[in-house]
Amino acid sequence: MSANPQFPGFLRTSIGRKWVVAVSGLFLIGFVIIHMAGNLQMFAATPDVINRYAYFLKTNPLMLWGFRLALLTAVAAHIWAALSLARENRAAKPVNYAVAGRKSRLHVTLASVTMVISGTVILGFVIFHLLHFTAQVVDRSYQEMETVLDGKAVHDVHRMVVAGFSKPLISAFYILAMGLLFFHLRHGAASVFQTIGIRDRTLSRVIESGSWALAAILFLGFSSIPVAVLLGVWKL
Amino acid sequence: MKLHLKIWRQPGKDHPGKLEMYDLDGLNPDMSFLEMMDVLNDRLTREGKEPVAFEHDCREGICGSCAMAINGEPHGPNDGATTCQVYLRSFKDGETLTVEPWRARAFPVLKDLVTDRSAFDRIMQAGGFISVNTGQAPDANAMPIGKETAEQAFDAAHCIGCGACVAACRNGSAMLFVAAKVSHLGLLPQGQPERKQRVRRMVEAMDAAGFGNCSNQYACEAVCPKEISADLIARMNRDYALSLVPKL
């Protein structure tokens, strides 16, 4: 890249930063899809399935931390680029019309104008979620939950999740955050394609409905677990 | 017919402005919106008052001068039409219309409804051209161009640079305008030699002028009097990224 004198300037331009938001967003979408697929192992016939998966992740620290580092970089880049663009956008429109036009708002969805708000709440949620289930400091008793898997004592993730979601307020917060993720991705996933230049008249319909469907599947997939716990599918 | 007009009056660039009320009666529904403005200005002049400053030139929808927002809508309520192509029959008798200048930091108000749109000229000067030696016009069809490509380039070339896209955008972004100009030349063989530097320079000039950034809400496309598609913004985003890839 250093061979290209244009490259550093790229990050200062409008389109350059839009690419940063899109590419980091695409990576994060990929992550949430994998995360959801991992979570859905809760519904497997035995708790061993998700416990084995968690054990596999924990015992491959190079892969785990490499992925965590990539995620952290993507999150930081996503927030930095999006906020710097949003700041400029506010400055570029200092005065609004006395009367709001109808045509100008035709395609402006609630989701698209609340990206910073939904993004901020999701960030807050992610921090709580990490303290809750990853660092396990919200309720330290999770650290002691163990089960026996193939003759070894391993962390009982299944039990921790059931215990975590048995508190209705925490479950409600998780479901609310997933609702906001649905909103964020409804606009965000479709926008990725526009920003990286894959969109035309015929594709746009597929992109719009595909993004909506993806956002909805993620919402339902993630929310199904706290809902199942609250409905008493698993007993502690 | 009768109309109540609330028009933005601002004596100069750094002066505060406000909406002022004017009542017009006896209007012909087949008058164009600009003819109605002429009627109003004629009356104001006869009353010894300052007429409303507004831009207009061709009055047939191809020059892009008649920039004004009617009820918050750049170029008014009609689809694919400039203000000069809006007729009073599009409104209800006795309706109140709010008329304002384009609102965007990059288009400062000079007087009343007139804004300074020279930022667009600076973007064009940065790369909205092809460099050719002057001389005789080349023979028509000497350079074969596929029908599909010619149509696409022509669709982009329809842009009249009126600035409605910026005016409608909640971010005051000029990306539809720049995308139209980048694509119209970038699609044709004559535009290839400067294709990479064109998109880079035009994007840099756009950023320097203080326009906002596209957040993919496509208000620009909805109000564009030439119905330029926001798909061209996707094309520009792609072209811009490709322009940074080093030549192997």
Coordinates of C-alpha atoms in Angstrom, one line a residue:
Chain A
M1 CA 0.0 0.0 0.0
S2 CA 2.9 2.4 0.7
A3 CA 3.7 2.3 -3.0
N4 CA 0.5 4.2 -3.5
P5 CA 0.8 7.9 -2.6
Q6 CA -3.0 8.3 -2.7
F7 CA -3.6 5.9 0.1
P8 CA -3.2 8.0 3.3
G9 CA -5.4 10.7 1.8
F10 CA -8.1 8.1 1.2
L11 CA -9.0 8.0 4.9
R12 CA -9.6 11.7 4.9
T13 CA -12.1 11.8 2.1
S14 CA -15.8 11.3 2.4
I15 CA -16.0 8.2 0.2
G16 CA -12.9 6.8 1.9
R17 CA -14.5 6.9 5.3
K18 CA -17.7 5.6 3.9
W19 CA -15.7 2.6 2.7
V20 CA -14.3 2.2 6.2
V21 CA -17.8 2.2 7.7
A22 CA -19.0 -0.3 5.1
V23 CA -16.2 -2.8 5.2
S24 CA -15.9 -2.8 9.0
G25 CA -19.7 -3.1 9.2
L26 CA -19.6 -6.0 6.8
F27 CA -17.1 -7.7 9.0
L28 CA -19.2 -7.1 12.1
I29 CA -22.3 -8.5 10.3
G30 CA -20.3 -11.6 9.5
F31 CA -19.4 -11.8 13.2
V32 CA -23.0 -11.5 14.4
I33 CA -24.1 -14.2 12.0
I34 CA -21.4 -16.6 13.4
H35 CA -22.2 -15.6 16.9
M36 CA -25.9 -16.3 16.4
A37 CA -25.1 -19.7 14.8
G38 CA -23.0 -20.5 17.9
N39 CA -25.7 -19.4 20.3
L40 CA -28.4 -21.5 18.6
Q41 CA -26.5 -24.6 19.8
M42 CA -28.3 -23.9 23.1
F43 CA -31.2 -25.6 21.5
A44 CA -29.2 -28.8 20.9
A45 CA -30.4 -32.0 22.5
T46 CA -27.8 -31.9 25.2
P47 CA -26.0 -28.9 26.9
D48 CA -22.7 -30.7 25.9
V49 CA -23.0 -29.3 22.4
I50 CA -22.6 -25.6 23.3
N51 CA -20.2 -26.4 26.2
R52 CA -18.0 -28.3 23.8
Y53 CA -18.1 -25.4 21.4
A54 CA -17.2 -22.9 24.1
Y55 CA -14.4 -25.2 25.3
F56 CA -13.1 -25.4 21.7
L57 CA -13.0 -21.6 21.5
K58 CA -11.3 -21.1 24.9
T59 CA -8.6 -23.7 24.2
N60 CA -7.5 -22.0 20.9
P61 CA -6.3 -18.7 22.4
L62 CA -4.4 -17.7 19.2
M63 CA -7.5 -17.9 17.1
L64 CA -9.7 -16.4 19.9
W65 CA -7.5 -13.4 20.6
G66 CA -6.7 -12.8 16.9
F67 CA -10.4 -12.7 16.2
R68 CA -11.1 -10.5 19.3
L69 CA -8.3 -8.1 18.1
A70 CA -9.8 -7.9 14.6
L71 CA -13.3 -7.3 16.1
L72 CA -12.0 -4.5 18.3
T73 CA -10.2 -2.9 15.3
A74 CA -13.4 -3.1 13.3
V75 CA -15.5 -1.6 16.0
A76 CA -13.1 1.3 16.6
A77 CA -12.8 2.0 12.8
H78 CA -16.6 1.8 12.4
I79 CA -17.3 4.2 15.2
W80 CA -14.5 6.6 14.3
A81 CA -15.5 6.9 10.6
A82 CA -19.2 6.9 11.2
L83 CA -19.0 9.7 13.8
S84 CA -16.7 11.8 11.8
L85 CA -19.0 11.6 8.8
A86 CA -22.1 12.3 11.0
R87 CA -20.4 15.3 12.5
E88 CA -19.7 16.7 9.0
N89 CA -23.3 15.9 8.0
R90 CA -24.7 18.0 10.8
A91 CA -22.4 20.9 9.9
A92 CA -23.3 20.7 6.2
K93 CA -27.0 21.4 6.9
P94 CA -27.1 24.3 9.4
V95 CA -30.6 25.5 8.5
N96 CA -33.6 23.4 7.7
Y97 CA -36.7 24.2 5.7
A98 CA -39.6 25.8 7.6
V99 CA -41.9 23.2 6.0
A100 CA -40.7 19.6 5.6
G101 CA -41.0 18.3 2.0
R102 CA -42.9 15.1 1.2
K103 CA -40.7 13.8 -1.6
S104 CA -37.5 14.5 0.3
R105 CA -38.6 12.1 3.0
L106 CA -40.0 9.3 0.7
H107 CA -37.1 6.9 1.3
V108 CA -35.9 8.2 4.6
T109 CA -36.7 5.5 7.2
L110 CA -36.7 5.9 10.9
A111 CA -33.9 3.3 11.0
S112 CA -31.7 5.5 8.7
V113 CA -32.0 8.6 10.8
T114 CA -31.4 6.9 14.1
M115 CA -28.1 5.1 13.2
V116 CA -26.0 7.0 15.8
I117 CA -28.6 6.4 18.5
S118 CA -29.1 2.7 17.8
G119 CA -25.3 2.3 17.4
T120 CA -24.6 3.9 20.8
V121 CA -27.1 1.8 22.6
I122 CA -25.7 -1.3 20.9
L123 CA -22.2 -0.3 22.0
G124 CA -23.4 0.1 25.6
F125 CA -25.1 -3.3 25.3
V126 CA -21.9 -4.9 24.0
I127 CA -19.9 -3.6 26.9
F128 CA -22.5 -4.9 29.4
H129 CA -22.7 -8.2 27.5
L130 CA -18.9 -8.7 27.8
L131 CA -19.0 -8.0 31.5
H132 CA -22.0 -10.3 31.9
F133 CA -21.0 -13.4 29.9
T134 CA -17.4 -13.0 29.0
A135 CA -15.7 -11.4 32.0
Q136 CA -18.6 -12.8 34.2
V137 CA -18.2 -9.9 36.7
V138 CA -21.9 -8.9 36.8
D139 CA -22.6 -12.1 38.7
R140 CA -19.4 -13.8 39.8
S141 CA -21.1 -17.1 40.6
Y142 CA -21.0 -17.8 36.8
Q143 CA -17.3 -18.3 37.1
E144 CA -17.8 -21.3 39.3
M145 CA -20.3 -23.1 37.1
E146 CA -18.6 -26.2 35.9
T147 CA -19.7 -29.4 34.3
V148 CA -17.9 -32.6 33.2
L149 CA -17.4 -33.1 29.5
D150 CA -15.5 -36.1 28.1
G151 CA -14.0 -36.6 31.6
K152 CA -12.8 -33.1 32.0
A153 CA -14.1 -30.3 34.2
V154 CA -15.2 -27.4 31.8
H155 CA -17.1 -24.2 32.2
D156 CA -20.9 -24.8 32.1
V157 CA -21.9 -22.2 29.5
H158 CA -25.3 -23.6 29.1
R159 CA -26.1 -23.2 32.8
M160 CA -24.6 -19.7 32.9
V161 CA -26.8 -18.6 30.0
V162 CA -29.9 -20.0 31.6
A163 CA -29.0 -18.4 34.9
G164 CA -28.3 -15.1 33.1
F165 CA -31.5 -14.9 31.3
S166 CA -33.6 -16.0 34.3
K167 CA -33.6 -12.4 35.3
P168 CA -36.4 -10.7 33.3
L169 CA -34.9 -7.3 33.4
I170 CA -31.6 -8.5 31.9
S171 CA -33.5 -10.5 29.3
A172 CA -35.6 -7.5 28.4
F173 CA -32.4 -5.4 27.9
Y174 CA -30.9 -8.1 25.6
I175 CA -34.1 -8.3 23.5
L176 CA -34.3 -4.5 23.3
A177 CA -30.7 -4.3 22.2
M178 CA -31.4 -6.9 19.5
G179 CA -34.4 -4.9 18.4
L180 CA -32.0 -1.9 17.9
L181 CA -29.6 -4.2 16.1
F182 CA -32.4 -5.0 13.7
F183 CA -33.0 -1.3 13.1
H184 CA -29.3 -0.6 12.7
L185 CA -28.8 -3.5 10.2
R186 CA -32.0 -2.8 8.3
H187 CA -30.4 0.4 7.0
G188 CA -26.7 -0.6 7.5
A189 CA -26.7 -3.9 5.7
A190 CA -28.3 -2.4 2.6
S191 CA -26.0 0.6 2.7
V192 CA -22.9 -1.6 2.6
F193 CA -23.8 -2.5 -1.0
Q194 CA -24.3 1.1 -2.1
T195 CA -21.0 2.2 -0.5
I196 CA -18.9 -0.6 -2.0
G197 CA -20.6 0.0 -5.3
I198 CA -22.6 -3.1 -5.8
R199 CA -26.1 -1.8 -6.5
D200 CA -28.2 -1.1 -9.6
R201 CA -31.8 -1.0 -10.6
T202 CA -32.3 -4.8 -10.5
L203 CA -30.1 -5.5 -7.5
S204 CA -31.6 -2.8 -5.3
R205 CA -34.8 -4.7 -4.6
V206 CA -32.9 -7.8 -3.6
I207 CA -30.5 -5.8 -1.4
E208 CA -33.3 -4.0 0.4
S209 CA -35.4 -7.0 1.1
G210 CA -32.4 -9.2 1.8
S211 CA -31.1 -6.7 4.4
W212 CA -34.5 -6.6 6.0
A213 CA -34.6 -10.4 6.1
L214 CA -31.1 -10.7 7.5
A215 CA -31.8 -8.2 10.2
A216 CA -35.0 -10.0 11.1
I217 CA -33.4 -13.4 11.2
L218 CA -30.6 -12.1 13.5
F219 CA -33.2 -10.5 15.8
L220 CA -35.3 -13.7 16.0
G221 CA -32.3 -15.9 16.4
F222 CA -30.7 -14.0 19.2
S223 CA -33.9 -13.2 21.0
S224 CA -35.1 -16.8 20.9
I225 CA -32.7 -17.7 23.7
P226 CA -33.8 -15.3 26.4
V227 CA -37.4 -15.9 25.4
A228 CA -36.9 -19.7 25.7
V229 CA -35.3 -19.2 29.2
L230 CA -38.2 -17.0 30.3
L231 CA -40.6 -19.6 29.0
G232 CA -38.9 -22.2 31.1
V233 CA -37.5 -24.4 28.3
W234 CA -34.5 -25.2 30.5
K235 CA -34.4 -25.7 34.2
L236 CA -31.5 -24.5 36.3
Chain B
M1 CA -57.0 31.7 -8.3
K2 CA -55.7 32.9 -5.0
L3 CA -52.4 31.9 -3.2
H4 CA -50.8 32.9 0.0
L5 CA -47.1 33.0 -0.2
K6 CA -44.6 32.9 2.6
I7 CA -41.3 33.9 0.9
W8 CA -37.8 33.9 2.5
R9 CA -36.5 37.5 2.4
Q10 CA -32.9 38.2 3.2
P11 CA -31.2 41.5 2.1
G12 CA -27.7 40.1 1.8
K13 CA -25.3 37.3 2.6
D14 CA -24.6 38.1 6.2
H15 CA -27.9 39.5 7.0
P16 CA -30.6 37.7 9.0
G17 CA -33.6 36.7 6.9
K18 CA -37.2 35.9 7.6
L19 CA -40.4 34.5 5.9
E20 CA -42.7 37.3 4.7
M21 CA -46.3 36.9 3.7
Y22 CA -47.7 37.9 0.3
D23 CA -51.3 37.4 -0.9
L24 CA -51.9 37.1 -4.6
D25 CA -55.3 37.1 -6.2
G26 CA -56.6 36.8 -9.8
L27 CA -53.8 34.3 -10.8
N28 CA -54.2 32.1 -13.9
P29 CA -53.9 28.4 -13.0
D30 CA -52.0 27.9 -16.2
M31 CA -49.2 30.3 -15.2
S32 CA -45.9 28.8 -14.3
F33 CA -44.5 29.3 -10.8
L34 CA -41.9 31.7 -12.1
E35 CA -44.6 33.7 -14.0
M36 CA -46.4 34.0 -10.6
M37 CA -43.1 35.3 -9.1
D38 CA -43.0 37.9 -12.0
V39 CA -46.5 39.0 -11.1
L40 CA -45.5 39.4 -7.5
N41 CA -42.3 41.3 -8.3
D42 CA -44.2 43.5 -10.7
R43 CA -46.6 44.4 -7.9
L44 CA -43.8 45.0 -5.4
T45 CA -41.9 47.2 -7.9
R46 CA -45.1 49.3 -8.5
E47 CA -45.5 49.6 -4.7
G48 CA -42.0 50.9 -4.4
K49 CA -40.8 47.8 -2.6
E50 CA -37.8 45.6 -3.2
P51 CA -38.7 42.7 -5.6
V52 CA -37.9 39.1 -4.6
A53 CA -34.5 38.1 -5.9
F54 CA -34.6 34.7 -7.6
E55 CA -32.6 33.0 -10.4
H56 CA -34.1 32.0 -13.7
D57 CA -32.9 31.7 -17.3
C58 CA -34.2 29.3 -19.9
R59 CA -37.6 28.6 -18.3
E60 CA -37.9 25.3 -20.1
G61 CA -36.3 23.0 -17.6
I62 CA -32.8 22.7 -19.0
C63 CA -30.6 25.4 -17.4
G64 CA -30.9 24.5 -13.7
S65 CA -31.2 28.1 -12.6
C66 CA -34.6 28.3 -10.9
A67 CA -33.5 27.0 -7.6
M68 CA -36.2 27.3 -4.9
A69 CA -37.9 25.0 -2.4
I70 CA -41.7 25.1 -2.5
N71 CA -43.1 23.8 0.8
G72 CA -39.7 22.3 1.6
E73 CA -39.6 20.5 -1.8
P74 CA -36.7 21.5 -4.1
H75 CA -38.4 22.4 -7.4
G76 CA -41.8 21.9 -5.9
P77 CA -44.3 19.0 -5.9
N78 CA -44.0 17.7 -9.5
D79 CA -41.8 14.7 -10.3
G80 CA -39.0 15.2 -12.8
A81 CA -39.7 18.9 -13.2
T82 CA -37.8 22.1 -12.4
T83 CA -39.5 25.1 -10.7
C84 CA -40.1 26.7 -14.1
Q85 CA -42.1 23.7 -15.2
V86 CA -44.4 23.8 -12.2
Y87 CA -47.8 25.3 -13.0
L88 CA -50.2 26.9 -10.5
R89 CA -52.8 24.2 -11.3
S90 CA -50.6 21.9 -9.2
F91 CA -51.8 23.8 -6.2
K92 CA -55.2 24.2 -4.5
D93 CA -57.0 27.6 -4.7
G94 CA -56.3 29.5 -1.5
E95 CA -53.3 27.3 -0.6
T96 CA -50.4 28.7 1.5
L97 CA -47.0 28.0 -0.1
T98 CA -43.7 28.5 1.7
V99 CA -40.9 29.4 -0.7
E100 CA -37.3 29.1 0.5
P101 CA -33.8 29.1 -0.9
W102 CA -31.7 25.9 -1.2
R103 CA -30.6 25.1 2.4
A104 CA -27.0 23.8 2.6
R105 CA -23.8 25.2 4.1
A106 CA -22.0 24.9 0.8
F107 CA -24.8 27.0 -0.9
P108 CA -24.8 30.2 1.2
V109 CA -27.8 32.5 0.6
L110 CA -26.7 35.7 -1.3
K111 CA -30.1 37.4 -1.4
D112 CA -33.7 36.2 -0.9
L113 CA -34.0 32.9 -2.9
V114 CA -30.5 33.3 -4.6
T115 CA -27.8 31.0 -3.3
D116 CA -24.1 30.9 -4.3
R117 CA -23.7 27.6 -6.1
S118 CA -20.2 28.2 -7.3
A119 CA -19.1 25.1 -5.3
F120 CA -20.4 23.1 -8.2
D121 CA -18.3 25.1 -10.6
R122 CA -15.2 24.3 -8.5
I123 CA -16.0 20.6 -8.6
M124 CA -16.4 20.7 -12.4
Q125 CA -13.1 22.6 -12.7
A126 CA -11.4 19.9 -10.7
G127 CA -12.2 17.2 -13.2
G128 CA -15.6 17.5 -15.0
F129 CA -14.0 17.6 -18.4
I130 CA -12.0 15.7 -21.0
S131 CA -8.7 17.1 -22.3
V132 CA -8.7 17.2 -26.1
N133 CA -6.9 19.2 -28.7
T134 CA -9.2 21.8 -30.2
G135 CA -9.8 21.7 -33.9
Q136 CA -12.6 20.4 -36.1
A137 CA -15.4 18.5 -34.5
P138 CA -14.9 14.8 -35.0
D139 CA -17.2 13.0 -37.4
A140 CA -20.3 11.6 -35.8
N141 CA -20.1 7.9 -35.0
A142 CA -16.4 7.8 -35.8
M143 CA -16.0 6.2 -32.3
P144 CA -18.4 3.3 -31.9
I145 CA -20.1 3.2 -28.5
G146 CA -22.6 0.5 -27.5
K147 CA -26.2 1.4 -27.3
E148 CA -26.5 0.4 -23.6
T149 CA -23.4 2.4 -22.6
A150 CA -24.5 5.4 -24.6
E151 CA -27.9 5.4 -22.9
Q152 CA -26.3 5.1 -19.5
A153 CA -23.9 7.9 -20.1
F154 CA -26.7 10.0 -21.5
D155 CA -28.9 9.4 -18.5
A156 CA -26.0 10.7 -16.3
A157 CA -25.4 13.6 -18.6
H158 CA -29.0 14.8 -18.1
C159 CA -27.8 16.4 -14.8
I160 CA -28.3 20.2 -15.1
G161 CA -26.4 21.0 -12.0
C162 CA -29.3 22.7 -10.3
G163 CA -28.3 21.5 -6.8
A164 CA -31.7 20.1 -5.9
C165 CA -30.0 16.9 -4.7
V166 CA -27.9 18.9 -2.2
A167 CA -31.0 21.0 -1.2
A168 CA -33.1 17.8 -0.5
C169 CA -30.4 15.9 1.3
R170 CA -30.5 16.0 5.1
N171 CA -26.7 16.0 5.0
G172 CA -26.4 18.6 2.3
S173 CA -24.4 16.1 0.3
A174 CA -23.5 16.6 -3.4
M175 CA -22.8 13.0 -4.1
L176 CA -25.6 12.6 -6.7
F177 CA -24.3 15.6 -8.7
V178 CA -20.7 14.5 -8.5
A179 CA -21.7 10.9 -9.3
A180 CA -23.6 12.0 -12.4
K181 CA -20.7 14.0 -13.7
V182 CA -18.1 11.3 -12.9
S183 CA -20.2 8.6 -14.5
H184 CA -21.2 10.5 -17.6
L185 CA -17.6 10.9 -18.6
G186 CA -16.3 7.7 -17.1
L187 CA -18.7 5.6 -19.2
L188 CA -17.5 6.9 -22.5
P189 CA -14.2 6.1 -24.3
Q190 CA -13.3 9.8 -24.4
G191 CA -13.3 9.9 -20.6
Q192 CA -11.0 6.9 -20.0
P193 CA -7.5 8.6 -20.0
E194 CA -8.4 10.9 -17.1
R195 CA -10.9 8.5 -15.4
K196 CA -8.9 7.8 -12.2
Q197 CA -7.7 11.4 -11.5
R198 CA -11.1 12.7 -12.4
V199 CA -13.0 10.8 -9.7
R200 CA -10.3 11.6 -7.1
R201 CA -10.1 15.3 -7.8
M202 CA -13.8 15.8 -8.1
V203 CA -14.4 14.0 -4.8
E204 CA -11.6 16.0 -3.1
A205 CA -13.2 19.3 -4.5
M206 CA -16.6 18.1 -3.2
D207 CA -15.2 17.5 0.3
A208 CA -13.3 20.8 0.3
A209 CA -16.5 22.7 -0.5
G210 CA -18.2 21.6 2.7
F211 CA -20.8 19.3 1.4
G212 CA -22.0 16.5 3.7
N213 CA -21.7 12.8 3.1
C214 CA -24.3 10.5 1.6
S215 CA -26.1 8.4 4.2
N216 CA -28.0 6.3 1.6
Q217 CA -31.5 7.8 2.0
Y218 CA -31.9 8.8 -1.6
A219 CA -33.9 12.0 -1.1
C220 CA -31.7 13.4 -4.0
E221 CA -33.0 10.8 -6.4
A222 CA -36.6 11.6 -5.4
V223 CA -36.4 15.3 -6.1
C224 CA -34.0 15.3 -9.0
P225 CA -35.7 17.1 -11.9
K226 CA -33.8 15.0 -14.3
E227 CA -34.5 11.8 -12.4
I228 CA -30.8 10.9 -12.1
S229 CA -30.5 7.5 -10.3
A230 CA -28.7 7.1 -7.0
D231 CA -27.2 4.0 -8.5
L232 CA -24.7 6.3 -10.0
I233 CA -23.5 7.1 -6.4
A234 CA -22.7 3.3 -6.1
R235 CA -20.8 3.5 -9.4
M236 CA -18.8 6.6 -8.1
N237 CA -18.0 4.8 -4.8
R238 CA -16.7 1.9 -6.8
D239 CA -14.8 4.1 -9.3
Y240 CA -13.2 6.0 -6.4
A241 CA -11.9 2.9 -4.7
L242 CA -10.6 1.5 -8.0
S243 CA -8.8 4.7 -8.7
L244 CA -6.7 4.0 -5.7
V245 CA -5.6 0.6 -6.7
P246 CA -2.0 0.8 -8.0
K247 CA -1.5 -0.1 -11.6
L248 CA 0.2 -3.5 -11.9

